[in-house]
C-alpha atoms as one frame of an Amber mdcrd trajectory, in Angstrom:
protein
   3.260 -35.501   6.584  -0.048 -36.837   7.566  -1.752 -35.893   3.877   0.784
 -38.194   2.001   0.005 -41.094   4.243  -3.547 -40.129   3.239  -5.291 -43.710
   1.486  -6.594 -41.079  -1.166  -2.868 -39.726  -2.210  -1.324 -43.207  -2.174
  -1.486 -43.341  -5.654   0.156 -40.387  -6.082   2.841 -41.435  -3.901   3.142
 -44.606  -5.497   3.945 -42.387  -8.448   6.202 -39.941  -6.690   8.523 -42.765
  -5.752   8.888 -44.195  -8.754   9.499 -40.918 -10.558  12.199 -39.894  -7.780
  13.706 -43.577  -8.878  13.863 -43.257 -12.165  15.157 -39.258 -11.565  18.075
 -40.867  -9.463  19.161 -43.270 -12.227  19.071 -40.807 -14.660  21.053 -38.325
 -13.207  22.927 -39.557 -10.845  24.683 -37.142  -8.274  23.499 -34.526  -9.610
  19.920 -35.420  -8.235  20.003 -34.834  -4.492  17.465 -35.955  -1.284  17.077
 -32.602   0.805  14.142 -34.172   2.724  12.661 -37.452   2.093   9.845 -37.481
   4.333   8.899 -33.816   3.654   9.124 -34.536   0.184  12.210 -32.328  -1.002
  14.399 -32.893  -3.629  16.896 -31.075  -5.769  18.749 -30.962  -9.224  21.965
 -29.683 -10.083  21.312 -28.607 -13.739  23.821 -27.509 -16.496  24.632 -26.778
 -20.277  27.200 -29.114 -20.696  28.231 -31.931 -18.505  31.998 -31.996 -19.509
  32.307 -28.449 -19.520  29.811 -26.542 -17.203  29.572 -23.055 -18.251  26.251
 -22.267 -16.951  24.631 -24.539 -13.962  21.236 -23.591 -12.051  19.596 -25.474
  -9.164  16.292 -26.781  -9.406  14.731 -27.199  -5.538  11.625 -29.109  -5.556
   8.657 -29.581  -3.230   6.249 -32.661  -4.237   2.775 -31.856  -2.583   0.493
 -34.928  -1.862  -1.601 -34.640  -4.579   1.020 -34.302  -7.562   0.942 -35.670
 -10.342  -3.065 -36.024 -10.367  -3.900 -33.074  -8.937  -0.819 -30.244  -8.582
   2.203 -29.122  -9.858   5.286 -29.533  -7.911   6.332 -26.390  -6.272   9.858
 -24.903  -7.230  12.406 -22.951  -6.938  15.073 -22.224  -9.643  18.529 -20.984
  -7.817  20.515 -19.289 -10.834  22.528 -16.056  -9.627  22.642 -15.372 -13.840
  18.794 -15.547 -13.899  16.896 -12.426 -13.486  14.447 -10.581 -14.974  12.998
 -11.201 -17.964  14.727 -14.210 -18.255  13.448 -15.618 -15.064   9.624 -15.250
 -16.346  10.348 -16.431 -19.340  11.404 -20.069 -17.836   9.134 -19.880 -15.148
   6.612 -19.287 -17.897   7.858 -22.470 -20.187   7.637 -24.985 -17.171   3.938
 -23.783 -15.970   3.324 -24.605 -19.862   4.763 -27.620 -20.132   2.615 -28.934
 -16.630  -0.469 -27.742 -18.009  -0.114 -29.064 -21.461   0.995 -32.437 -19.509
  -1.760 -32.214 -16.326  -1.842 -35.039 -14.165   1.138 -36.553 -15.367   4.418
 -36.995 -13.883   6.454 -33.500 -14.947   9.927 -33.378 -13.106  11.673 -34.913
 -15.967  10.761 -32.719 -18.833  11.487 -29.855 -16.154  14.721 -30.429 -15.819
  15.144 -30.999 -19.551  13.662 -27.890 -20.346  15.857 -25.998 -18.273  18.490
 -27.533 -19.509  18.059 -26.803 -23.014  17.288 -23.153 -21.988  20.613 -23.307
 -20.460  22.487 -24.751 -23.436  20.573 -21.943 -25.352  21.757 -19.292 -23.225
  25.209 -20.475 -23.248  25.383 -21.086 -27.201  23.781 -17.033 -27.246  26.917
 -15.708 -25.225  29.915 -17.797 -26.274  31.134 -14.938 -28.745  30.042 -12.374
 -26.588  32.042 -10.715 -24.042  29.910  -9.742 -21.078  32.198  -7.708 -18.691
  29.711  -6.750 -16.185  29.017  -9.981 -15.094  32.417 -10.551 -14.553  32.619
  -6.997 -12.649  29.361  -8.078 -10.589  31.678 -11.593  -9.548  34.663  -9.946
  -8.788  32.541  -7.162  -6.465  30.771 -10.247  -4.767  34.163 -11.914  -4.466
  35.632  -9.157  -2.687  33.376  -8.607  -0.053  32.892 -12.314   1.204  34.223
 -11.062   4.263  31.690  -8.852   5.211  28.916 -11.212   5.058  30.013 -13.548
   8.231  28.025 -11.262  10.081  24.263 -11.836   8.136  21.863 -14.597   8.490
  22.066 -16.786   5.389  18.592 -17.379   4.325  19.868 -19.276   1.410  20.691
 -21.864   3.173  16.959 -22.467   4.871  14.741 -25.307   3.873  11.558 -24.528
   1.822   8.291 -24.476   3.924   6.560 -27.297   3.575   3.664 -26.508   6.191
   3.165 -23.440   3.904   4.101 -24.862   0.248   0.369 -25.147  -0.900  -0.240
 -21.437  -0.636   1.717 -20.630  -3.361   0.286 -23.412  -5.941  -2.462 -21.280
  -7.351  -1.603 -18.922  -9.787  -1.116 -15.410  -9.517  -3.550 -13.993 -11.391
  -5.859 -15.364  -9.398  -5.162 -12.865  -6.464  -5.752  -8.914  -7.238  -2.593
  -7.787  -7.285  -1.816  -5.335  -3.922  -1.088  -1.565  -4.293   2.418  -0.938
  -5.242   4.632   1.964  -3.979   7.324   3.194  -5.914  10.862   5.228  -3.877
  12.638   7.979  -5.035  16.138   6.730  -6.543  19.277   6.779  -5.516  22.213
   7.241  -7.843  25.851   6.385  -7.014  28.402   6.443  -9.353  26.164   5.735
 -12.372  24.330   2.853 -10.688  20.901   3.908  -9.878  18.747   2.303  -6.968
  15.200   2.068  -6.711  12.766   1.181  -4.006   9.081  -0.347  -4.431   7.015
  -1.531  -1.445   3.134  -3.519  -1.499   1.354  -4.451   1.343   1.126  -8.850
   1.206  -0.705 -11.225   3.419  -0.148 -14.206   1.600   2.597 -15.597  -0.661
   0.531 -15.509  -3.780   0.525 -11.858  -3.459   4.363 -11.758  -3.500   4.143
 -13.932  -6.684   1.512 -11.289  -8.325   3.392  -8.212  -6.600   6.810  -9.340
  -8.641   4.265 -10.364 -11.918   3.307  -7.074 -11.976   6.719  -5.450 -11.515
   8.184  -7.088 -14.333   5.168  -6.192 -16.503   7.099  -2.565 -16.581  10.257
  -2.454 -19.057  12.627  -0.053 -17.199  12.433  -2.774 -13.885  12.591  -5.779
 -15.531  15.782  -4.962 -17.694  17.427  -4.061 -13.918  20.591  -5.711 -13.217
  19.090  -6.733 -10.172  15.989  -6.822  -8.399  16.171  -7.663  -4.678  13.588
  -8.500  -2.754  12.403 -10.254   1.162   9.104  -9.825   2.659   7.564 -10.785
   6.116   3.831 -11.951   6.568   2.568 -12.311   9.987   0.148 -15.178  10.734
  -1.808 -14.467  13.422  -3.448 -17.630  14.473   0.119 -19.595  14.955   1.786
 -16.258  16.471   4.879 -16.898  13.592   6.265 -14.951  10.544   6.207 -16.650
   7.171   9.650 -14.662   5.742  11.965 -15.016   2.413  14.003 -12.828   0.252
  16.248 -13.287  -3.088  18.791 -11.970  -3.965  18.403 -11.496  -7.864  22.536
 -12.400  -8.509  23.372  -9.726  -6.427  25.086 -12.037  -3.668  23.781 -11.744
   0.259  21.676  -8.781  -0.660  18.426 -10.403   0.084  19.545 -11.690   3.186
  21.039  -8.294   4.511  17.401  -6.934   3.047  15.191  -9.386   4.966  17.303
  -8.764   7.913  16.494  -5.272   8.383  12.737  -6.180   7.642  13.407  -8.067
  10.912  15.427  -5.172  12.902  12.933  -3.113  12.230   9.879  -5.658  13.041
   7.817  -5.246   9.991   5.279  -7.248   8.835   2.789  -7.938   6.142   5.034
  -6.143   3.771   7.279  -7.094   0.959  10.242  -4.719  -0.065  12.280  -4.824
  -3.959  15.056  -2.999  -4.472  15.870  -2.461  -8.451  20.128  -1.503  -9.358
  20.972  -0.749 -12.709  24.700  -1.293 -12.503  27.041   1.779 -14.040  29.460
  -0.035 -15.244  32.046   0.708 -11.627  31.981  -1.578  -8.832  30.245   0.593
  -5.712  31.627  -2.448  -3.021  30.537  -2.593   0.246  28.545   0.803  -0.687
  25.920  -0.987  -2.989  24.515  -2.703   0.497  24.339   0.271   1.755  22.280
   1.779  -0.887  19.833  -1.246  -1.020  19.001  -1.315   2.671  18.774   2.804
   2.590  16.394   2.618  -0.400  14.504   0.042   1.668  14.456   1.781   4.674
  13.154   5.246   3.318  10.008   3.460   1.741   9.297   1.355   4.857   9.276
   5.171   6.443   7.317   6.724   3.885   4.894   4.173   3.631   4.554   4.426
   7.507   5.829   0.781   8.576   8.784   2.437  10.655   9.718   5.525  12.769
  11.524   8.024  10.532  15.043   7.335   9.115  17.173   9.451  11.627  15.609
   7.539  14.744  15.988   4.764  13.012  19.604   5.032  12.328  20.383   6.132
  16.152  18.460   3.182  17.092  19.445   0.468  14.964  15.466  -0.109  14.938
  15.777  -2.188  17.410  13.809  -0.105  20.247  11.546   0.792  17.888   7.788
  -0.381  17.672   6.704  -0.486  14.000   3.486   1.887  13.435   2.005  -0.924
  10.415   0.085  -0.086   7.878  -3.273  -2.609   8.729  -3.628  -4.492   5.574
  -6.839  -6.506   4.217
C-alpha cells in the first residue's frame, strides 16, 4: 500500500480515518474491518433494525485518492437484488458521489441504501411473493451439494486491481455480445450470452448493455463469472455472481477454469416457471455456458468435453483486442 503512504494522498487518508471513525460510532457492529491496511471495509445494512426483513452488504474498497479524487469502489451483496433493481441503486449512489465530488460519501451510501431498502420492504409487506420463497427453499435443499465447489464468495476484493474498474463504463466501447440458444425445463427457460473482455470495465459495460434489453433484465436471475488473462504478471484476474441464485456463479466460474478459458465473460439468464428444477437448474446453467464457450470457439466441442471433464483439453481462444 505504497500509494496511501504517498505525502500527496495523506490528506486523503487523514480523511479516510476519520470517516471510518465516525462510520464505527455510528453503526456500531454492523460496520466491520475486512482489511485495514488494504483499505477494506464493510456494512451490514437493513430496513429495520428491530425487525430485519431485508439486509444487504455493502463491501467497500477506499482507493488512495478518495475523497478528493475517486469514488470508493463497491460491492453491494443482496441475493434479493437483481436486475433492474440492481442498476437502479447502483445508479442512485454514482449520483449521489458526483453531485457530492470530493467529499467524503460512505455515509450517505449507506443511508441511501438503506432507505431503498425500507422502500422495498414497505412495497412488499402486503404482497405475497411465493417464488422467492420457492427460490429459498430450492437453495436450502441443495446445501449439500455445494461442499464440493470453490466458494468465490468468500474471496477478498482485489485491491492490486481495484482502480481498473473506477472509470465508468461508458467510457469503454462495449465488446461484441453473443447470444445461446435456450434451454427450457419445466417452464424455466435458460439463456446463454458470451463477450470477449480484457479488462474489468468491459464486464461492467458488457452487463450495462445486457440490462439495456427488457426480456434479460426482468430474468429471475442472471449469472455470470469471467476470466481475464494478464499477460505481463502470468495470472488470471477472475469473479462471478451469482444474481440470488445461490453457488451458481461459483459452479459457473469453475468450469470457466476446467475448461481454461480466458479473456471471456459468460451470463446465464433463468426465468423461473414457477417449479423448483433442484439440482437440475446447475445443470442447465453450466450446459448453457458450455455450448456458447463451444460455439463461440473457446473450447473443444461439447461431447469431448463431457468425456473429458475439460480437463485434457487445450482451449482454441478466440484472440481478443
Amino acid at each position: 500500500m505504497a500509494d496511501i503512504l504517498n505525502p500527496e494522498n495523506a490528506g486523503d487518508l487523514q480523511s479516510q480515518i476519520e470517516e471510518v471513525e465516525a462510520l464505527s460510532s455510528i453503526y456500531g457492529d454492523e460496520w466491520c474491518v475486512i482489511d485495514e491496511a488494504a483499505r477494506i471495509f464493510c456494512i451490514k445494512i437493513s430496513n429495520n433494525l428491530e425487525e430485519p426483513k431485508l439486509t444487504a452488504c455493502l463491501q467497500i474498497i477506499l482507493p488512495p485518492d478518495y475523497p478528493s479524487a475517486a469514488p470508493p469502489i463497491y460491492q453491494i451483496n443482496a441475493a434479493w437484488l437483481r436486475g433492474l433493481e440492481r442498476v437502479k441503486l447502483a445508479n442512485s449512489l454514482e449520483d449521489l458521489y458526483v453531485e457530492n465530488a470530493g467529499e467524503s460519501i460512505l455515509y450517505l451510501w449507506v443511508e441511501k441504501i438503506r432507505e431503498f431498502l425500507i422502500e422495498k420492504s414497505q412495497s412488499t409487506e402486503t404482497v405475497e411473493q411465493p417464488e422467492k420463497v420457492n427460490m429459498m427453499t430450492e437453495e436450502e435443499e441443495d446445501d449439500d451439494d455445494d461442499e464440493d465447489v470453490p466458494d468465490f464468495r468468500t474471496l477478498k476484493l482485489n485491491t492490486e486491481n481495484a482502480h481498473l474498474f473506477m472509470d465508468h463504463a461508458n467510457d469503454e466501447e462495449v465488446p461484441p455480445i453473443q447470444h445461446g440458444t435456450t434451454i427450457t425445463d419445466r417452464r424455466s427457460t435458460f439463456q446463454p450470452h458470451l463477450a470477449p473482455v480484457v479488462t474489468p470495465r468491459q464486464v461492467k459495460a458488457v452487463l450495462d448493455k445486457l440490462y439495456e434489453n427488457k426480456k434479460i433484465a426482468s430474468a429471475t436471475h442472471n449469472i455470470y463469472a469471467y476470466r481475464i488473462y494478464c499477460e505481463d504478471k502470468q495470472s488470471f484476474m477472475q469473479d462471478c455472481e451469482d444474481d440470488g441464485e445461490t453457488a451458481a456463479g461459483g459452479r459457473l466460474l469453475h468450469l470457466l477454469q476446467i475448461l481454461d478459458v480466458r479473456n471471456v465473460m459468460v451470463v446465464v439468464s433463468r426465468w423461473y416457471g414457477g417449479i423448483l428444477l433442484g439440482p437440475d437448474r446447475f445443470k442447465h446453467i453450466n450446459n448453457c455456458a458450455r455450448n456458447i464457450l463451444v460455439q463461440e470457439g473457446y473450447t473443444s466441442s461439447t461431447d469431448e468435453a463431457t468425456k473429458t471433464g475439460g480437463k485434457n483439453k487445450k482451449p482454441r481462444n478466440k484472440k481478443t483486442k
